[in-house]
Coordinates of C-alpha atoms in Angstrom, one line a residue:
M1232 CA 0.0 0.1 -0.2
R1233 CA 1.1 3.6 -0.5
L1234 CA 0.4 6.5 1.9
G1235 CA 0.3 10.1 0.7
T1236 CA -0.1 13.4 2.8
F1237 CA -2.4 16.2 1.8
L1238 CA -1.2 19.8 3.4
L1239 CA -3.3 22.7 2.9
P1240 CA -1.4 24.3 4.6
S1241 CA -3.1 26.3 7.4
A1242 CA -1.3 29.3 9.3
A1243 CA 0.3 27.8 12.3
A1244 CA -2.0 29.2 14.7
T1245 CA -4.1 28.1 17.4
P1246 CA -7.9 27.8 17.0
E1247 CA -8.1 31.0 19.6
E1248 CA -5.8 32.8 17.4
F1249 CA -7.5 31.9 14.1
R1250 CA -10.9 33.4 15.8
R1251 CA -9.2 36.7 16.6
G1252 CA -9.0 37.3 12.7
Y1253 CA -6.7 37.7 10.1
A1254 CA -4.4 34.8 10.7
G1255 CA -3.4 34.5 7.1
A1256 CA -2.1 38.2 7.2
N1257 CA 0.1 37.2 10.2
P1258 CA 4.0 36.7 8.7
N1259 CA 4.8 35.0 12.0
F1260 CA 2.0 32.4 11.5
Y1261 CA 3.1 31.7 7.7
Q1262 CA 6.7 31.2 8.8
R1263 CA 6.1 29.0 11.6
A1264 CA 3.5 26.9 9.3
L1265 CA 6.8 26.8 6.8
F1266 CA 8.8 25.2 9.6
E1267 CA 6.3 22.8 10.7
N1268 CA 5.3 21.8 7.4
A1269 CA 9.1 21.3 6.7
A1270 CA 9.2 19.1 9.7
V1271 CA 6.4 17.0 8.5
L1272 CA 8.0 16.8 4.9
R1273 CA 11.4 15.4 6.5
Q1274 CA 9.4 13.1 8.4
L1275 CA 7.4 11.6 5.5
D1276 CA 10.6 11.2 3.5
D1277 CA 12.1 9.2 6.3
L1278 CA 8.9 7.0 7.1
G1279 CA 8.5 5.8 3.5
F1280 CA 5.7 8.0 2.4
D1281 CA 5.3 7.9 -1.1
F1282 CA 4.1 11.7 -1.8
A1283 CA 3.0 15.1 -0.4
A1284 CA 0.7 17.2 -2.0
F1285 CA -0.5 20.8 -1.7
S1286 CA -4.0 22.3 -2.4
E1287 CA -4.6 25.6 -4.5
H1288 CA -7.0 28.5 -2.8
H1289 CA -6.5 32.1 -3.1
F1290 CA -7.1 35.2 -1.0
H1291 CA -7.0 33.1 2.4
L1292 CA -6.9 36.1 5.0
E1293 CA -8.6 33.7 7.3
G1294 CA -5.4 31.6 7.3
L1295 CA -7.2 28.1 6.7
E1296 CA -5.6 27.3 3.2
M1297 CA -2.7 29.6 2.6
S1298 CA -1.7 27.5 -0.7
N1299 CA -2.2 29.7 -3.5
N1300 CA 0.5 28.1 -5.6
P1301 CA 0.6 24.4 -4.9
I1302 CA 3.5 24.1 -7.7
L1303 CA 5.5 26.8 -6.2
L1304 CA 5.2 25.1 -2.7
G1305 CA 6.4 21.8 -4.5
S1306 CA 9.5 23.5 -5.6
W1307 CA 10.2 24.4 -1.8
A1308 CA 9.3 20.8 -0.7
A1309 CA 11.3 19.3 -3.4
G1310 CA 14.2 21.2 -1.9
I1311 CA 13.9 19.8 1.4
T1312 CA 13.2 16.0 0.5
K1313 CA 15.1 13.3 -1.3
K1314 CA 12.8 10.6 -2.3
L1315 CA 9.3 11.8 -1.3
R1316 CA 7.2 12.8 -4.5
I1317 CA 5.7 16.2 -4.6
G1318 CA 2.1 16.9 -6.1
Q1319 CA -0.7 19.1 -6.2
M1320 CA -4.2 18.3 -4.8
A1321 CA -4.7 20.1 -6.8
T1322 CA -4.0 22.7 -9.5
V1323 CA -7.6 24.3 -10.5
L1324 CA -7.4 24.0 -14.2
P1325 CA -10.5 26.2 -15.2
A1326 CA -9.1 28.9 -13.5
R1327 CA -5.6 28.7 -15.0
N1328 CA -3.7 29.1 -18.3
P1329 CA -2.8 25.7 -19.2
I1330 CA 0.0 26.6 -21.1
L1331 CA 1.8 28.0 -17.9
V1332 CA 0.7 25.0 -15.9
A1333 CA 2.3 22.6 -18.1
E1334 CA 5.6 24.7 -18.0
D1335 CA 5.5 25.2 -14.4
L1336 CA 5.0 21.6 -13.8
A1337 CA 7.7 20.6 -16.5
M1338 CA 10.1 22.8 -14.3
L1339 CA 9.0 21.0 -11.0
D1340 CA 9.8 17.6 -12.6
H1341 CA 13.4 18.9 -13.1
F1342 CA 14.0 20.5 -10.0
S1343 CA 12.6 17.3 -7.9
G1344 CA 14.8 15.1 -10.2
G1345 CA 11.5 13.2 -11.6
R1346 CA 9.4 13.1 -8.5
M1347 CA 6.6 15.4 -9.5
F1348 CA 2.9 14.0 -10.1
A1349 CA 0.2 16.1 -11.4
G1350 CA -3.1 16.5 -9.5
F1351 CA -6.0 18.8 -11.4
A1352 CA -9.3 19.8 -9.9
R1353 CA -12.4 21.8 -11.1
G1354 CA -12.4 24.4 -8.1
Y1355 CA -15.2 24.9 -5.6
Q1356 CA -14.5 28.1 -4.0
S1357 CA -15.9 30.8 -6.0
R1358 CA -13.9 33.7 -4.6
H1359 CA -11.0 32.1 -6.1
V1360 CA -12.2 30.3 -9.2
T1361 CA -14.4 33.4 -10.4
T1362 CA -11.7 36.1 -9.7
I1363 CA -8.7 34.3 -10.7
G1364 CA -10.5 32.6 -13.7
Q1365 CA -12.4 35.9 -14.8
R1366 CA -10.7 35.9 -18.3
N1367 CA -11.7 32.2 -18.5
G1368 CA -15.2 32.4 -17.7
A1369 CA -14.4 30.1 -14.9
V1370 CA -17.3 29.6 -12.1
A1371 CA -16.8 27.5 -9.1
T1372 CA -18.9 23.9 -8.6
F1373 CA -19.7 22.5 -5.2
A1374 CA -22.1 20.1 -3.7
T1375 CA -24.6 22.4 -2.1
D1376 CA -24.5 24.8 -5.0
P1377 CA -28.3 26.1 -6.2
E1378 CA -27.0 26.3 -9.7
Y1379 CA -25.0 23.2 -9.7
A1380 CA -26.0 21.9 -13.0
Q1381 CA -25.1 24.9 -15.2
H1382 CA -22.1 25.7 -13.3
D1383 CA -20.8 22.2 -13.5
A1384 CA -21.2 22.0 -17.2
I1385 CA -18.9 25.1 -17.7
N1386 CA -16.5 24.1 -15.2
R1387 CA -16.0 20.7 -16.5
E1388 CA -15.9 21.9 -20.1
L1389 CA -12.7 24.4 -18.9
F1390 CA -11.2 21.7 -17.2
E1391 CA -11.2 18.9 -19.9
E1392 CA -10.1 21.5 -22.8
S1393 CA -7.1 22.7 -20.4
Y1394 CA -6.4 19.3 -19.7
Q1395 CA -6.0 18.4 -23.3
V1396 CA -3.6 21.4 -23.6
V1397 CA -1.5 20.3 -20.7
R1398 CA -1.0 16.6 -22.0
G1399 CA -0.6 17.9 -25.5
L1400 CA 2.5 19.9 -24.6
W1401 CA 4.1 17.2 -22.5
E1402 CA 3.7 14.6 -25.2
N1403 CA 4.8 16.8 -28.4
R1404 CA 8.1 18.5 -29.0
E1405 CA 5.8 21.0 -31.1
F1406 CA 2.1 21.4 -30.5
S1407 CA -0.8 23.0 -31.7
F1408 CA -4.5 23.0 -30.4
Q1409 CA -7.6 24.9 -31.5
G1410 CA -10.2 24.7 -28.8
R1411 CA -13.3 26.7 -27.7
H1412 CA -11.3 28.3 -25.2
W1413 CA -7.9 28.0 -26.2
Q1414 CA -5.8 28.5 -29.2
V1415 CA -2.2 27.2 -29.3
P1416 CA -0.9 29.5 -30.6
P1417 CA -3.6 32.0 -31.7
S1418 CA -3.6 32.5 -35.5
G1419 CA -1.7 35.4 -37.1
I1420 CA 1.4 35.5 -35.0
A1421 CA 4.5 36.5 -37.4
W1422 CA 7.7 34.9 -36.5
D1423 CA 10.0 34.5 -39.2
H1424 CA 13.1 34.5 -37.1
P1425 CA 16.1 33.1 -38.7
G1426 CA 17.4 31.3 -35.5
T1427 CA 13.8 29.3 -35.3
R1428 CA 14.2 28.4 -39.0
V1429 CA 17.4 26.6 -38.4
M1430 CA 16.9 25.7 -34.5
A1431 CA 13.0 24.9 -34.1
P1432 CA 12.1 24.7 -38.0
A1433 CA 8.8 22.5 -37.5
T1434 CA 7.2 25.5 -35.5
V1435 CA 7.0 28.0 -38.3
G1436 CA 5.4 27.7 -41.7
A1437 CA 6.6 28.7 -45.1
D1438 CA 5.0 32.1 -44.8
G1439 CA 6.7 33.0 -41.6
E1440 CA 3.5 32.5 -39.4
L1441 CA 3.9 30.8 -36.1
Q1442 CA 2.2 27.3 -36.4
K1443 CA 3.1 25.5 -33.2
I1444 CA 4.8 26.1 -30.1
G1445 CA 6.6 23.7 -27.3
I1446 CA 7.7 24.0 -23.9
A1447 CA 11.1 24.0 -22.7
P1448 CA 12.3 22.4 -20.5
N1449 CA 9.6 19.8 -20.8
T1450 CA 9.0 17.1 -18.1
L1451 CA 12.0 14.8 -17.2
Q1452 CA 9.7 11.9 -16.9
D1453 CA 8.1 9.9 -19.6
P1454 CA 4.8 12.0 -19.5
S1455 CA 3.0 8.8 -20.4
T1456 CA 4.0 7.4 -17.0
I1457 CA 3.3 10.5 -15.1
E1458 CA 0.9 9.9 -12.6
L1459 CA -2.5 11.7 -12.7
M1460 CA -4.5 12.3 -9.4
V1461 CA -8.0 13.7 -9.4
P1462 CA -9.0 15.0 -6.0
F1463 CA -11.3 15.0 -4.0
T1464 CA -14.5 13.6 -5.7
L1465 CA -17.6 11.9 -5.4
S1466 CA -18.8 12.9 -8.9
P1467 CA -19.5 10.1 -11.3
N1468 CA -18.5 11.8 -14.4
T1469 CA -15.4 13.0 -12.8
I1470 CA -14.5 9.4 -11.7
R1471 CA -15.3 8.0 -15.1
W1472 CA -13.4 10.7 -17.1
A1473 CA -10.2 9.8 -14.5
A1474 CA -10.7 6.1 -15.5
R1475 CA -10.5 7.0 -19.0
E1476 CA -7.4 9.0 -18.6
G1477 CA -6.0 6.4 -16.2
G1478 CA -5.8 8.7 -13.4
W1479 CA -6.4 8.1 -9.9
P1480 CA -9.6 9.6 -8.7
I1481 CA -9.1 10.3 -4.8
I1482 CA -12.5 9.5 -3.1
F1483 CA -13.9 11.8 -0.5
S1484 CA -16.2 9.6 1.6
P1485 CA -16.0 7.0 4.1
I1486 CA -19.7 5.9 3.8
E1487 CA -19.5 2.2 2.5
Q1488 CA -22.4 2.5 -0.2
T1489 CA -21.0 5.6 -1.4
V1490 CA -17.4 4.5 -1.8
K1491 CA -18.3 1.2 -3.4
A1492 CA -20.8 3.3 -6.1
C1493 CA -17.7 5.2 -6.9
L1494 CA -15.5 1.8 -7.2
D1495 CA -18.3 0.5 -9.5
A1496 CA -18.1 3.7 -11.4
Y1497 CA -14.5 3.5 -12.1
H1498 CA -14.1 0.2 -12.7
D1499 CA -16.8 -0.1 -15.4
E1500 CA -15.1 2.5 -17.4
A1501 CA -12.0 1.6 -16.8
R1502 CA -12.1 -1.8 -17.9
Q1503 CA -12.7 -0.3 -21.5
R1504 CA -9.2 0.8 -21.2
D1505 CA -7.8 -2.0 -19.4
P1506 CA -10.0 -5.2 -19.4
S1507 CA -7.6 -6.8 -16.6
I1508 CA -8.0 -4.1 -14.2
G1509 CA -9.6 -5.4 -10.7
W1510 CA -12.3 -3.9 -9.0
G1511 CA -11.0 -1.2 -6.2
R1512 CA -7.6 -0.6 -8.4
N1513 CA -6.2 2.6 -9.5
V1514 CA -8.5 4.7 -7.0
G1515 CA -7.2 6.7 -3.8
H1516 CA -8.9 7.0 -0.4
F1517 CA -9.1 10.3 1.6
R1518 CA -9.0 10.2 5.1
E1519 CA -7.5 11.8 8.5
V1520 CA -5.5 9.2 10.8
V1521 CA -4.6 10.6 14.3
V1522 CA -2.7 8.0 16.5
A1523 CA -2.0 8.5 20.0
D1524 CA -1.5 6.5 23.3
T1525 CA -5.0 6.5 24.2
D1526 CA -8.3 7.1 22.4
E1527 CA -9.4 10.0 24.5
E1528 CA -5.9 11.7 23.5
A1529 CA -6.1 11.0 19.9
F1530 CA -9.8 12.4 19.6
A1531 CA -8.4 15.7 21.5
I1532 CA -5.5 16.2 18.9
G1533 CA -7.9 15.7 16.2
S1534 CA -10.3 18.1 17.4
D1535 CA -7.7 20.7 17.3
A1536 CA -6.6 19.5 13.4
L1537 CA -9.4 18.7 11.2
G1538 CA -12.0 19.1 14.1
F1539 CA -11.1 22.7 13.9
I1540 CA -10.4 22.9 10.2
W1541 CA -13.3 21.0 8.6
P1542 CA -16.4 22.5 10.8
E1543 CA -14.9 26.0 11.0
W1544 CA -14.4 26.2 7.1
H1545 CA -15.3 23.2 4.8
D1546 CA -18.9 22.4 6.0
H1547 CA -20.0 25.6 4.4
F1548 CA -19.0 24.3 1.0
G1549 CA -20.7 21.0 1.4
F1550 CA -18.2 18.7 2.7
N1551 CA -20.2 17.0 5.4
E1552 CA -22.3 15.6 2.0
A1553 CA -19.6 13.2 1.9
L1554 CA -20.5 12.0 5.4
R1555 CA -24.3 11.3 4.2
Y1556 CA -25.7 7.8 4.6
P1557 CA -27.9 7.0 1.6
G1558 CA -31.4 8.2 1.9
E1559 CA -30.6 10.3 5.0
E1560 CA -32.4 13.7 5.2
G1561 CA -31.6 16.7 6.9
S1562 CA -28.6 18.5 8.3
I1563 CA -25.6 16.6 9.5
A1564 CA -24.1 17.6 12.7
N1565 CA -21.1 19.6 11.9
T1566 CA -18.8 18.4 14.6
Y1567 CA -15.6 16.1 14.8
Q1568 CA -17.6 13.6 16.6
T1569 CA -19.4 13.0 13.5
M1570 CA -16.4 12.8 11.4
V1571 CA -14.9 10.1 13.8
D1572 CA -18.4 8.4 13.9
R1573 CA -18.8 8.1 10.3
G1574 CA -15.3 6.7 9.6
Y1575 CA -13.6 10.0 7.9
S1576 CA -11.3 10.6 11.0
I1577 CA -9.8 7.4 12.1
T1578 CA -8.6 8.4 15.5
G1579 CA -7.3 6.3 18.5
S1580 CA -4.7 4.2 20.1
V1581 CA -2.6 1.9 18.2
D1582 CA -4.9 -0.9 18.6
T1583 CA -8.0 1.1 17.9
V1584 CA -6.8 2.7 14.6
A1585 CA -5.1 -0.7 13.5
R1586 CA -8.6 -2.3 13.8
K1587 CA -10.5 0.5 12.1
L1588 CA -7.8 0.7 9.4
E1589 CA -7.8 -2.7 8.7
Q1590 CA -11.6 -3.1 8.2
A1591 CA -11.3 0.1 5.7
I1592 CA -8.5 -1.8 3.8
E1593 CA -10.5 -5.0 3.5
M1594 CA -13.8 -3.3 2.7
F1595 CA -12.3 -1.2 -0.2
G1596 CA -9.2 -2.9 -1.4
I1597 CA -7.1 0.2 -0.6
E1598 CA -3.8 0.4 -2.5
L1599 CA -3.6 4.2 -1.8
L1600 CA -4.5 6.1 1.1
V1601 CA -4.4 9.8 1.3
L1602 CA -4.0 11.1 4.6
W1603 CA -5.5 14.9 5.4
M1604 CA -3.1 16.2 8.3
G1605 CA -4.2 19.2 10.1
V1606 CA -0.8 21.1 10.4
G1607 CA -1.5 24.5 11.8
P1608 CA -3.9 24.5 14.5
A1609 CA -2.9 21.4 16.1
P1610 CA 0.3 20.9 18.0
I1611 CA 2.9 19.7 15.6
D1612 CA 4.9 17.5 18.0
K1613 CA 1.8 15.5 18.6
L1614 CA 1.1 15.2 14.9
L1615 CA 4.6 13.9 14.1
R1616 CA 4.2 11.5 16.7
S1617 CA 0.9 10.1 15.2
N1618 CA 2.8 9.7 11.8
E1619 CA 5.5 7.6 13.7
L1620 CA 3.1 5.4 15.5
L1621 CA 1.1 4.8 12.4
V1622 CA 4.2 3.7 10.4
E1623 CA 6.0 1.8 13.0
Q1624 CA 3.4 0.2 15.1
V1625 CA 0.0 0.4 13.4
L1626 CA 1.0 -0.7 9.8
P1627 CA 3.2 -3.7 10.9
K1628 CA 0.4 -4.9 13.3
I1629 CA -1.9 -5.5 10.3
G1630 CA 0.7 -6.7 7.9
I1631 CA 1.1 -3.4 5.7
K1632 CA 4.4 -2.6 3.8
L1633 CA 4.9 1.0 2.4
D1634 CA 5.5 1.1 -1.1
R1635 CA 6.7 4.1 -3.3
F1636 CA 6.0 4.7 -7.2
E1637 CA 8.9 4.7 -9.4
P1638 CA 9.1 7.2 -12.0
T1639 CA 10.2 6.5 -15.5
L1640 CA 12.5 9.0 -16.9
R1641 CA 12.4 10.0 -20.7
P1642 CA 14.2 7.5 -22.7
E1643 CA 16.4 10.0 -24.1
F1644 CA 17.8 11.3 -20.6
A1645 CA 21.0 9.6 -20.2
T1646 CA 22.9 12.2 -17.9
P1647 CA 23.1 12.1 -14.0
R1648 CA 20.2 14.3 -12.7
W1649 CA 21.4 17.7 -11.2
T1650 CA 21.3 16.4 -7.5
E1651 CA 23.7 13.5 -8.4
T1652 CA 27.4 13.7 -9.0
P1653 CA 28.4 13.6 -12.7

């Protein structure tokens, strides 16, 4: 099984400090957050986690999601780790320029020595998506949106076209694309440069008009092998799209019937691409895990971690719908106890977490578990110890060994990586 970690990151402030306001504008809290997240990243590297990933959200003066550039955060993280893969959960494609996304991820791939993976999402926070993506006509989509159907269609169209551009640039030395939203390159660009005629002749037509572009550098990894993550979803359409693209949807629910419906949707679609794929394969699961000496201590730690972040911020966007039982009506109690009782937050002693985790692994055939760590409001020393207990005591107790994805570099790459001795 592989373990990944999702880091927002949040400002390193106590719940009381958050409630005083504008924690995101406090440079002390952000510097402390970098210190704490660096400690987590180094620990994950040593413990054998497969990856760490950052979200993309903007304008978080509240301080709970200070993550306006997950690729730039990834470059920072790559510089303080050695084996841990670095990705995004996720870059919000409808609001971004996909050409720049393709370039930035390719550079991250080189900076990290081939440890980059790509995570793409459609965006659920309107403050961010509509402001950043105003030139694209981007809109957010979220579970409780009263105009969900209309916004979802616009958002999905932008997402899928942008993804085509990113993939096309990675997979081709020279590339052109004419879509509804993006023209790569736009027509009518005069580029009769003698240097281009000699050094990149396939990009220019006989009349001197630019016909194609290419990104430089391109990815270090063979683009056909770069892992695609699609977090955090319960949408059948998104899950089926991920299956067609060979991506990993990260399922955002602990509820048995909901998860199994997602796994069924993925499997049905994925078999058209790969008839041999097994049920439950190529799908990640999203949880919080907190381990301590006692159940009570673990619950207290989690209460300051996601037990603060989720009820204080994310329920507003319909996150509690991921905890809803089939047929259940009415509101869901917006508390950490609900998150624990319904299985999203797996908390407790070594024995308790081992029992709960083993049940989930057996029920869903989990081969990739992505842990949401509430770094920021929770005590960092207790979160670090939780990770240590998970890997060194819980996983051996249930017979789980950690695996890591091995990147495949481009076949033409034949020199040492920049981090290696020539």
